[in-house]
Amino acid sequence: MEKTWNNKAWFMVLPVLVLVAFSAVIPLMTVVNYSVQDTFGNNEFFWNGTQWFSELLRSQRFWDSLSRNLIFSGVILALEIPLGILIALNMPKKGVWVSVCLVLMALPLLIPWNVVGTIWQIFGRTDIGLFGYVANSLGFDYNYVQDPVDAWFTVIIMDVWHWTSLVVLLCYASLVSIPDAYYQAAKIDGASRLAVFRYIQLPKMRRVLTIAILLRFMDSFMIYTEPFVVTGGGPGNSTTFLSIDLVKMALGQFDLGPAAAMSIVYFLIILLLSWIFYTVMTASDAQN
Amino acid sequence: MARITLDHIRHAYSPEAEARGDFALKEVHHEWEDGGAYALLGPSGCGKTTLLNIISGLIRPSGGRIAFNGVDVTDLPTEARNIAQVFQFPVVYDTMTVYDNLAFPLRNRNVPEAQVDKRVREILAMTDLESMAKQRARGLTADQKQKISLARGLVRADVNAILFDEPLTVIDPHLKWMLRSQLKQLHRSSGFTMVYVTHDQTEALTFADRVVVMYEGEIVQIGTPTELFETPSHTFVGYFIGSPGMNVMPAQLQGRTAVIGGQEIALAGTPKVGAEGRIELGIRPEFVRLERGGMPITIDKVEDIGRQKIVRARFAGHPLSVVLDEDQEIPTDAGARFEPSAIGIYANSWRVGMEA
């Protein structure tokens, strides 16, 4: 059969192209534009080549916030993934408690970022916050405003509280899809609890775990609102992650050129790491 | 290898159901011989899988005891009962190779690796899986996977019994024949006690020495295939075994004769019937003769199924099937005659004995 070619169909896609252009491509190109230019005011720009980029890559401040961000993502992944699996494994599979647990789990996910920040900002305060007050009454010297370790602790616990549910729900969904016969067969075969996890439950959760890790990595790498509300990046620069640093640079100092360069590098890092994650995961998947 | 004693086993799936008297398994009281091949046969929902799971310990019966070789195992968990079970749908450990799948039950029981290897190779050879031993179980076809499940059920040399829960449902028909005869052969060579659940009478009759027919949570008959065919002890067995099933018609008794719709039918003896209610007469379609001068019937249609002809007729208002050889002629104004020795009398669905 001969194929008929009709390029008029492209017109159908045009509205989407226009929309994407205005929402993504044009803003992104503006950023690219800023990143290679400099200005002395009066809206007059001149070509600056790759100077902002080389300055950025040589600045200690950038590498500090980048490594803070990587450590943060690493820590919350190391906490949320195992914890999420553990909770999912222990959630009831049938009965009235299923819906109770599911609603409880979904609650944190429904709360807006800045509200989560506010909750923990108040919760951790030493004067009126339940957690901060109790911790200090019990003799712990806890103060997230002054102590970097306490600030990190608060930001990490907050993220675990906010997002572990996502991992739980994803894992739970794949766990309940395992037919009973698998568990019965495992019993017949005399498999230990660990073997059941290793050979039945984990393989089943593999795909959703890939998604959970990717989502949590990207989200935590872009985190802004919650630490901004709780610590504002402090004390000092101790909780200044890339996005907080970027906003400080762009809006605080109004250094549009360096901020644009940083945006692009930031974007490329996320793209690169996500690609690596995905490739590694799918490659090991294909191997099996 | 063990003798399995089912001592007044009853099961209801919830306490509420038990209070209502709603039992999935009403009362099973029987002993299964060591090394026997049993088939549990019955329609869906008759309690055969429940009974199987009670034997393997996946379900704890609401009442009664179960013993292997006289040792009470009612309270033992599945792992401690040393039972192998193969399920309706293939269960394989996806991430393992076929070899590791088979080795899994042995390794879990800390069998020395040399022995594991020997046993696994034996079973691989027996089930024709050698060529894919190194392959991962993921990505195999459903019947290959089910073969792995079967092989995993057979791999332990010391099991008390091997239970099969409709294991050939997902297998292609031509492979079914092969696997079934392999199982049969395996039973002969290994001497395991095997229990095979199915709703397919051909499967049950070819596999088992003794067929256990279940109906609505009860065992209605245990017997050899011949016994089930010739002397079904319950009208359900008559109906369920055989194709077409037994003709069952309400009848009145007068000594050595049964009366259906004014027609007198001679019996081989005097049925021992008490005063109780519903009396029925049962006769297999194979033992009904069509000849001139028989009892009047109306023939509705004749189905030719190759080697045989099935005549669908009505006798005194009741449907009557007759099986004839293919070359047997149907006379005009054919009447029916029942072979007296093949007639069974049923009181409230249960077969009653006859006095000569």
GROMACS .gro file of N, CA, C and O in nm, chain A residues 9 20 23 59 69 87 96 98 100 111 115 118-119 129 133 142 158 174 181 203 231-232 238 248 250 273-274:
model
  108
    9ALA      N    1  -0.093   1.801   0.881
    9ALA     CA    2  -0.113   1.758   1.019
    9ALA      C    3  -0.026   1.836   1.116
    9ALA      O    4  -0.060   1.852   1.233
   20VAL      N    5   0.444   2.560   2.441
   20VAL     CA    6   0.571   2.515   2.498
   20VAL      C    7   0.678   2.622   2.478
   20VAL      O    8   0.759   2.651   2.566
   23SER      N    9   0.614   2.887   2.735
   23SER     CA   10   0.627   2.847   2.874
   23SER      C   11   0.767   2.796   2.908
   23SER      O   12   0.812   2.805   3.021
   59SER      N   13   3.428   2.923   4.159
   59SER     CA   14   3.392   2.984   4.287
   59SER      C   15   3.365   2.877   4.392
   59SER      O   16   3.296   2.779   4.367
   69ASN      N   17   2.403   2.017   4.860
   69ASN     CA   18   2.284   1.963   4.797
   69ASN      C   19   2.295   1.813   4.771
   69ASN      O   20   2.202   1.736   4.794
   87ILE      N   21   0.788   0.050   5.588
   87ILE     CA   22   0.649   0.082   5.623
   87ILE      C   23   0.553   0.009   5.529
   87ILE      O   24   0.454  -0.051   5.572
   96VAL      N   25  -1.030  -0.304   5.739
   96VAL     CA   26  -1.066  -0.163   5.751
   96VAL      C   27  -0.944  -0.074   5.765
   96VAL      O   28  -0.946   0.044   5.731
   98VAL      N   29  -0.675  -0.069   5.604
   98VAL     CA   30  -0.609  -0.032   5.479
   98VAL      C   31  -0.637   0.113   5.445
   98VAL      O   32  -0.545   0.193   5.423
  100VAL      N   33  -0.752   0.351   5.637
  100VAL     CA   34  -0.700   0.440   5.741
  100VAL      C   35  -0.551   0.468   5.715
  100VAL      O   36  -0.506   0.583   5.712
  111ILE      N   37  -0.002   1.845   5.170
  111ILE     CA   38   0.025   1.975   5.231
  111ILE      C   39   0.122   2.055   5.144
  111ILE      O   40   0.225   2.002   5.102
  115VAL      N   41   0.366   2.544   5.368
  115VAL     CA   42   0.297   2.511   5.493
  115VAL      C   43   0.380   2.409   5.572
  115VAL      O   44   0.395   2.421   5.693
  118THR      N   45   0.644   2.594   5.739
  118THR     CA   46   0.594   2.669   5.854
  118THR      C   47   0.567   2.577   5.972
  118THR      O   48   0.602   2.609   6.086
  119ILE      N   49   0.506   2.462   5.942
  119ILE     CA   50   0.478   2.366   6.050
  119ILE      C   51   0.606   2.334   6.127
  119ILE      O   52   0.611   2.342   6.249
  129GLY      N   53   0.763   2.590   7.021
  129GLY     CA   54   0.747   2.467   6.943
  129GLY      C   55   0.751   2.344   7.031
  129GLY      O   56   0.837   2.332   7.119
  133TYR      N   57   1.089   2.265   7.234
  133TYR     CA   58   1.075   2.286   7.377
  133TYR      C   59   1.103   2.157   7.453
  133TYR      O   60   1.181   2.155   7.549
  142TYR      N   61   1.914   2.175   7.164
  142TYR     CA   62   1.865   2.179   7.026
  142TYR      C   63   1.821   2.320   6.991
  142TYR      O   64   1.737   2.380   7.060
  158MET      N   65   1.227   1.694   5.830
  158MET     CA   66   1.110   1.752   5.763
  158MET      C   67   1.086   1.686   5.626
  158MET      O   68   0.975   1.650   5.592
  174SER      N   69   0.281  -0.190   4.454
  174SER     CA   70   0.336  -0.307   4.387
  174SER      C   71   0.331  -0.430   4.477
  174SER      O   72   0.321  -0.542   4.430
  181ALA      N   73  -0.044  -1.676   4.594
  181ALA     CA   74   0.022  -1.804   4.564
  181ALA      C   75   0.174  -1.794   4.584
  181ALA      O   76   0.238  -1.890   4.623
  203PRO      N   77   1.210  -0.799   4.384
  203PRO     CA   78   1.201  -0.796   4.237
  203PRO      C   79   1.072  -0.729   4.189
  203PRO      O   80   1.071  -0.660   4.088
  231THR      N   81   1.491   2.768   5.772
  231THR     CA   82   1.622   2.820   5.813
  231THR      C   83   1.666   2.940   5.730
  231THR      O   84   1.761   3.008   5.768
  232GLY      N   85   1.601   2.961   5.619
  232GLY     CA   86   1.644   3.069   5.531
  232GLY      C   87   1.785   3.047   5.478
  232GLY      O   88   1.853   3.141   5.435
  238SER      N   89   2.497   2.729   5.614
  238SER     CA   90   2.503   2.584   5.634
  238SER      C   91   2.391   2.508   5.565
  238SER      O   92   2.408   2.392   5.530
  248LYS      N   93   1.927   3.381   4.593
  248LYS     CA   94   2.005   3.489   4.657
  248LYS      C   95   2.082   3.568   4.552
  248LYS      O   96   2.084   3.691   4.551
  250ALA      N   97   2.035   3.577   4.216
  250ALA     CA   98   1.956   3.640   4.111
  250ALA      C   99   1.872   3.756   4.164
  250ALA      O  100   1.870   3.864   4.104
  273LEU      N  101   2.250   1.363   3.602
  273LEU     CA  102   2.235   1.264   3.707
  273LEU      C  103   2.111   1.177   3.684
  273LEU      O  104   2.115   1.055   3.702
  274SER      N  105   2.002   1.240   3.640
  274SER     CA  106   1.881   1.163   3.612
  274SER      C  107   1.906   1.063   3.501
  274SER      O  108   1.862   0.948   3.507
   0.00000   0.00000   0.00000
